[in-house]
Structures are given as C-alpha cells and as structure tokens.
Short mmCIF file of C-alpha atoms in Angstrom, two decimals:
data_model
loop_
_atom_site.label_atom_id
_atom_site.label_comp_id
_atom_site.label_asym_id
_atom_site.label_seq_id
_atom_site.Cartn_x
_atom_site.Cartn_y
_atom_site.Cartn_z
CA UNK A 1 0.00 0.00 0.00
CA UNK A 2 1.43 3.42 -0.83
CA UNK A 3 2.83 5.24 1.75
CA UNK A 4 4.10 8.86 2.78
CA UNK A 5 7.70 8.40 3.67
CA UNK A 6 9.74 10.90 5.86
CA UNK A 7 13.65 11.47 6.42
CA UNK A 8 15.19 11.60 8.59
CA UNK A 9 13.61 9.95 11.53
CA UNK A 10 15.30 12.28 14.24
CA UNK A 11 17.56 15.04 13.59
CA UNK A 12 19.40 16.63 16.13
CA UNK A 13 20.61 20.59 16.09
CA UNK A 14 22.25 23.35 17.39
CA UNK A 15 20.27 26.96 17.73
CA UNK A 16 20.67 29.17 14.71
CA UNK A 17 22.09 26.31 12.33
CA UNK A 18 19.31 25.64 9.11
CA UNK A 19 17.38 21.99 8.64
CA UNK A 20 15.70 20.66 5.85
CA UNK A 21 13.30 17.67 6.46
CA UNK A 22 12.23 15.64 3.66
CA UNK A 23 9.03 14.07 2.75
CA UNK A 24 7.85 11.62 -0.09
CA UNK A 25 4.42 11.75 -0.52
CA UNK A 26 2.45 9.33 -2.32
CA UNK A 27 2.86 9.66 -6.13
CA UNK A 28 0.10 10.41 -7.39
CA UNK A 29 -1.05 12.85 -4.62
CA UNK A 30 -1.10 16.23 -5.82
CA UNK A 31 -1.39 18.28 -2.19
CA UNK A 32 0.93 17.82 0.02
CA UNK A 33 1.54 19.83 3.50
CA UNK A 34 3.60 20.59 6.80
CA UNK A 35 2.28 20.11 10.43
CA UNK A 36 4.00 20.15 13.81
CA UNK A 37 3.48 18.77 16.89
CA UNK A 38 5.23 20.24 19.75
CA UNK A 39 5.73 17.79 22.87
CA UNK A 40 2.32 17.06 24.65
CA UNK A 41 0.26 19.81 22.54
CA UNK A 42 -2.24 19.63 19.48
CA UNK A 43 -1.07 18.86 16.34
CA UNK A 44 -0.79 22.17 14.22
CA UNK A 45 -1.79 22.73 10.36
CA UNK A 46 2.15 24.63 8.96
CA UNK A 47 1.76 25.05 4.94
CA UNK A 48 -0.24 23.41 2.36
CA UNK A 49 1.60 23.38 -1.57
CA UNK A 50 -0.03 22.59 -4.66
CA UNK A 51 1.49 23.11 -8.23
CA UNK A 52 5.02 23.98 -6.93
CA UNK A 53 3.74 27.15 -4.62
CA UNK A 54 2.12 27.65 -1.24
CA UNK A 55 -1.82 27.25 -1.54
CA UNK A 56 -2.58 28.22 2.42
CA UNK A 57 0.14 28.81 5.28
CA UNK A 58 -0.71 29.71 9.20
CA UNK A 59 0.85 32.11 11.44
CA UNK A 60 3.25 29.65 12.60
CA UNK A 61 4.71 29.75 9.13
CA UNK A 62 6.83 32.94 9.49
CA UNK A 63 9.65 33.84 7.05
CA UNK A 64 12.03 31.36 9.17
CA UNK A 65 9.95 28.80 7.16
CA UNK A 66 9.97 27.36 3.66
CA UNK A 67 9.17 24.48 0.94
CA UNK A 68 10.37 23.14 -1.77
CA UNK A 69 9.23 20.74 -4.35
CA UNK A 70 12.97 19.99 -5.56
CA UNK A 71 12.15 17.18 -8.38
CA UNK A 72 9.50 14.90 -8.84
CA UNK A 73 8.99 13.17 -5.84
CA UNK A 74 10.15 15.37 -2.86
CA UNK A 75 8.64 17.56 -1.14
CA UNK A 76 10.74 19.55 1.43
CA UNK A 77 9.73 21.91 4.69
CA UNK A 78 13.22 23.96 5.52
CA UNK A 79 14.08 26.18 8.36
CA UNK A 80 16.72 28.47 8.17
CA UNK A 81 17.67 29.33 11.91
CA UNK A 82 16.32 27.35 14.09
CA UNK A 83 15.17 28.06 17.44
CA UNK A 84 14.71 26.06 21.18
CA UNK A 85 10.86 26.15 20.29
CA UNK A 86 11.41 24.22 16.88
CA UNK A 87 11.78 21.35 18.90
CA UNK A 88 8.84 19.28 17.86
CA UNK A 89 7.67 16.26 15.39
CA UNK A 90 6.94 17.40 11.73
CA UNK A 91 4.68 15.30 9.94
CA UNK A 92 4.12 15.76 6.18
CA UNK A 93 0.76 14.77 4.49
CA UNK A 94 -0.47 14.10 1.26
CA UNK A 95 -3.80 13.85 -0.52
CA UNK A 96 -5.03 13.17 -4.26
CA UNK A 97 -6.74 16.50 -4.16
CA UNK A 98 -8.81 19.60 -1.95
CA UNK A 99 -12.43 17.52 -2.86
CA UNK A 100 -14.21 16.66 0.22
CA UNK A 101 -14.00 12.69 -0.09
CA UNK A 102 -10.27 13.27 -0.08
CA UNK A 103 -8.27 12.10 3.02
CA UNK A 104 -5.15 13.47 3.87
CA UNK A 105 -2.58 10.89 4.43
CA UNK A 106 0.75 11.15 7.13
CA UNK A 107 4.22 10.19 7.31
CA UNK A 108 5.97 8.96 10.60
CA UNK A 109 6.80 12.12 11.29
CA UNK A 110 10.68 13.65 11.91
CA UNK A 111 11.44 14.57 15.55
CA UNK A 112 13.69 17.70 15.54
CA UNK A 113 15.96 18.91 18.46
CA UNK A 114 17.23 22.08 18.79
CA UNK A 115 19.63 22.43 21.54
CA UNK B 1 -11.27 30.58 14.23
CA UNK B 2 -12.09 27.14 14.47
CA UNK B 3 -11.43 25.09 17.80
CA UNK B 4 -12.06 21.21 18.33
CA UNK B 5 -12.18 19.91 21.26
CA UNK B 6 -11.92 16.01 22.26
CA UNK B 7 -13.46 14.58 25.38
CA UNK B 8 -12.64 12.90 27.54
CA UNK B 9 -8.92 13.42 27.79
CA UNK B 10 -8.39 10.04 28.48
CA UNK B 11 -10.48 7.53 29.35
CA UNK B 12 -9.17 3.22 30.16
CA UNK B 13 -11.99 0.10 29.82
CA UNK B 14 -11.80 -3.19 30.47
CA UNK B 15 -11.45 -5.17 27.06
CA UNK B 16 -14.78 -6.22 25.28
CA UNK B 17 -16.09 -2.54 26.42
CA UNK B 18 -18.00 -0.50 23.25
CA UNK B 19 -17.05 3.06 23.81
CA UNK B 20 -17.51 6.92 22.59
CA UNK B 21 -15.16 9.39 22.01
CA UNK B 22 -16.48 13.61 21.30
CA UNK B 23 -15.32 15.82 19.11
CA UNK B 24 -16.55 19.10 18.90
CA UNK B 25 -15.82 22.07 17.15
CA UNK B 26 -17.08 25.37 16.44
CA UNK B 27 -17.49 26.52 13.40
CA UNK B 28 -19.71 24.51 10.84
CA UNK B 29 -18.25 25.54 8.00
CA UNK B 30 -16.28 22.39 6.97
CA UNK B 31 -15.06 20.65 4.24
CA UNK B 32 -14.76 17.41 6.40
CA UNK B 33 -13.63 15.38 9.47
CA UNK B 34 -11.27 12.89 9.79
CA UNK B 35 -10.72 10.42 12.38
CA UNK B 36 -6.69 9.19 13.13
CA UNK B 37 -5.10 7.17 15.78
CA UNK B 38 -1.63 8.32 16.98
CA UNK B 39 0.85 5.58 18.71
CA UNK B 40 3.13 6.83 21.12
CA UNK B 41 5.84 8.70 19.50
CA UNK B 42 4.42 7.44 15.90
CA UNK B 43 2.52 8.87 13.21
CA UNK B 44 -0.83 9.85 12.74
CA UNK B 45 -2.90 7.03 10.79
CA UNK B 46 -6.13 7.99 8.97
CA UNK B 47 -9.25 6.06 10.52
CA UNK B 48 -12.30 6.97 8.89
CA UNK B 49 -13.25 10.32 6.97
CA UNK B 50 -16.63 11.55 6.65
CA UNK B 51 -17.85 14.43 3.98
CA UNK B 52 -19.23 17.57 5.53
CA UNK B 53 -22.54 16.33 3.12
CA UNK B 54 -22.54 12.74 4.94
CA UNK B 55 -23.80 11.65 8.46
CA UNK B 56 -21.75 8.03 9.35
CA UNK B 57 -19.05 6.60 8.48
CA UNK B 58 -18.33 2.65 9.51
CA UNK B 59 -15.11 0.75 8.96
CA UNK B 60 -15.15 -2.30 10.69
CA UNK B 61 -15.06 -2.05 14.20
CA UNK B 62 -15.47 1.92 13.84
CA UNK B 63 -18.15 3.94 13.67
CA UNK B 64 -18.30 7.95 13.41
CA UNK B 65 -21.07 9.98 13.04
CA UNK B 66 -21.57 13.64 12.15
CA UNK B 67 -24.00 16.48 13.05
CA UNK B 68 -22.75 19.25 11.15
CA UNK B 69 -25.24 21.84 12.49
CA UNK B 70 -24.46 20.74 16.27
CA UNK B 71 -20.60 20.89 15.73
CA UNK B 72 -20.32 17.22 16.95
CA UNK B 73 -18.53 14.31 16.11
CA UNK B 74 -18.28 10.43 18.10
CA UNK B 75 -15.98 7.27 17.41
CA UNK B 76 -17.85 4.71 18.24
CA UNK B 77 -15.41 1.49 18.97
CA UNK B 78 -16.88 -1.58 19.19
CA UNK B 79 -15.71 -4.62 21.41
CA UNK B 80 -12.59 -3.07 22.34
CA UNK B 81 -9.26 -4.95 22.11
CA UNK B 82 -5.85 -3.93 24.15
CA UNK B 83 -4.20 -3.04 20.78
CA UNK B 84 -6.91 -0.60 20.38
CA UNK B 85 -4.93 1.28 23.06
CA UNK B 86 -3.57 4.56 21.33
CA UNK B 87 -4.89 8.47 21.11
CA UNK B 88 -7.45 9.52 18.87
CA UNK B 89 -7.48 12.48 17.08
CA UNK B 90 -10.62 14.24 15.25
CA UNK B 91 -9.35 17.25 12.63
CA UNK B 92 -11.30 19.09 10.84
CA UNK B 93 -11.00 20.66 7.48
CA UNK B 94 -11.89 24.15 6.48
CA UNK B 95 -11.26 26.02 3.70
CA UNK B 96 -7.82 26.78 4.34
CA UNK B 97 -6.64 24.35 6.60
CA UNK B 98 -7.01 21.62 9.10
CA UNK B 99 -7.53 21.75 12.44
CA UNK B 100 -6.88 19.16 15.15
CA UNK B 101 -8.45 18.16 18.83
CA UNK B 102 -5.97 17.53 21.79
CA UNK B 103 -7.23 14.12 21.46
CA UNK B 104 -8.43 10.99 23.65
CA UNK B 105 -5.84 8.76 24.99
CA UNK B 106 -7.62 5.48 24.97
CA UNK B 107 -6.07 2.38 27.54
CA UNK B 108 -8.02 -1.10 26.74
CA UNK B 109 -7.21 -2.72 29.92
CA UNK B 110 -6.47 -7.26 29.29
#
C-alpha cells in the first residue's frame, strides 16, 4: 500500500544552524503539506503546496519557514535558523486533491531537536 | 477561528467494552472530518473520513457519526481490544486548513 515516507527519523541541532526535512508523498497525490506537533500539545496545520507554490500557510509559518518541491517526488519543509521552540515532530501529508471525499494521508513524522 | 475539542482526555476500559469518544468544534463551516489514531511517538494514521454532506461513516469495528449543524462528532469502537490502546485524534478541514483536537488517549485494559 502506498505510503508517505519521511527522512530523517530524528535530527538533532544546534540553535541558529538551518534543517531541511524531507518528505515523499504518495505519487500520485497532488497536495501535500507541513504540520507540527510540539511535545504534549495539538497537532498544528504549517503550509499546504499545490502546483510547486504555497496554496494556504498559518501564522506559525513565518519567514524562518519554507518548501520546496525539488524534483519529482520530494517535497521539502526547511528552516533556516532554528530556534529552542522548533523542537517538535513534523509530519508531512499528502492527498489526491482539496475535494471533500479526499483524506489526507501522514508520514511517521521527523522529531527535531534544537539544543 | 475554528477550535475542536476532544473529550474525555483520556479515558481506560476493560477489554470487550464498546465506547464513545467527542469531538466538537465550532465553526460549521467544513469541508470534512477525519478520524486518526496516533501511537506513542508514531505517526498519525487515517481512521475513517466523513464528507461535511454525509452523516456516518463505519469501517469495521469503527463507527463515526456527524451532526454538522451541532458541531459534533463520536468514534464509536466496538468490542474493544488492548491493541486498540492509542490516542485519537478528530481534525477538521476548512477552507484553508485543518484543524486538530488535543485528542483521547484510549487504555483497553487485558
């Protein structure tokens, strides 16, 4: 069964140095998006990204924040100094399209550190 | 701006138990609402979906039911099983993005 894959699993960083996690959604998905969860909290909605540009982003997504659609298949959420409250899981979704029957599908998720 | 809210927080049954978890949220205006069950430390895996236009959805074991105009959502799980034991979440999708509960961290005691 197809499946969103994410790399890497954990990544570990020092405050003020950039990360880029990657994300391969499923292929023939044509929405893919960004959410976080911080440690304990809600999972929050980042960025959605539909024909290689930014279709809806949330507050959280400041200019620290971007994505990238690099080639074919990845899909990539990069920050360029990170902070202590970057610290969190980032999952990356896909879907086949915005219709209502469509479900959005996650990866396993990337836990960053910032230390 | 939309808020869901899950309860109860957490909730532990004996196994063989059929059970309800809420989700509510306040705005109506959605696309849909999708049902997922988080491991510990794990991603989130999609459970059932239902269409802002539909009332139930069933899948196996699982049950959910809508009522748009109330705000309201419920997971119904039937004959619960200890590898049932995981948190639910309920998000729901507006028009510009999706929006999650805290979730219901479910124990199914042996």
């Amino acid at each position: 069964e197809p499946e969103v894959t994410q790399t890497p699993s954990h990544q570990v960083t020092q405050m003020g140095q950039e990360v880029i996690l990657r994300c391969v959604p499923i292929s023939n998905h044509l929405y893919f998006y960004w959410y976080r969860q911080i440690l304990g909290q809600k999972v929050e909605f980042l960025v959605s990204f539909y024909n290689n540009e930014i279709s809806e982003k949330s507050e959280i997504f400041d200019d620290q924040f971007s994505v990238e659609r690099p080639d074919g298949s990845n899909f990539t959420l990069k920050i360029r100094s990170t902070k202590l409250e970057d610290s969190a899981m980032y999952f990356c979704a896909s879907s086949e399209s915005w219709r209502e029957a469509d479900e959005q599908f996650f990866g396993p998720g990337t836990r960053l550190t910032v230390l | 701006k939309q808020e869901v809210t899950q309860i109860p927080a957490a909730l532990s049954v004996p196994e063989g138990e059929n059970l309800v978890l809420n989700c509510s949220f306040t705005d109506s205006a959605i696309y849909n609402l999708q049902w997922f069950r988080q491991d510990p430390g794990k991603g989130l895996t999609s459970l059932l979906l239902i269409q802002s236009s539909q009332r139930e959805q069933t899948s196996g074991r699982l049950n959910a039911s809508l009522d748009k105009s109330s705000g309201r959502s419920t997971l119904y799980i039937a004959a619960s099983q200890p590898g049932d034991s995981a948190t639910y979440l309920c998000a729901v999708r507006g028009n510009n993005d999706m929006r999650f509960g805290a979730g219901t961290r479910l124990t199914v005691k042996p």
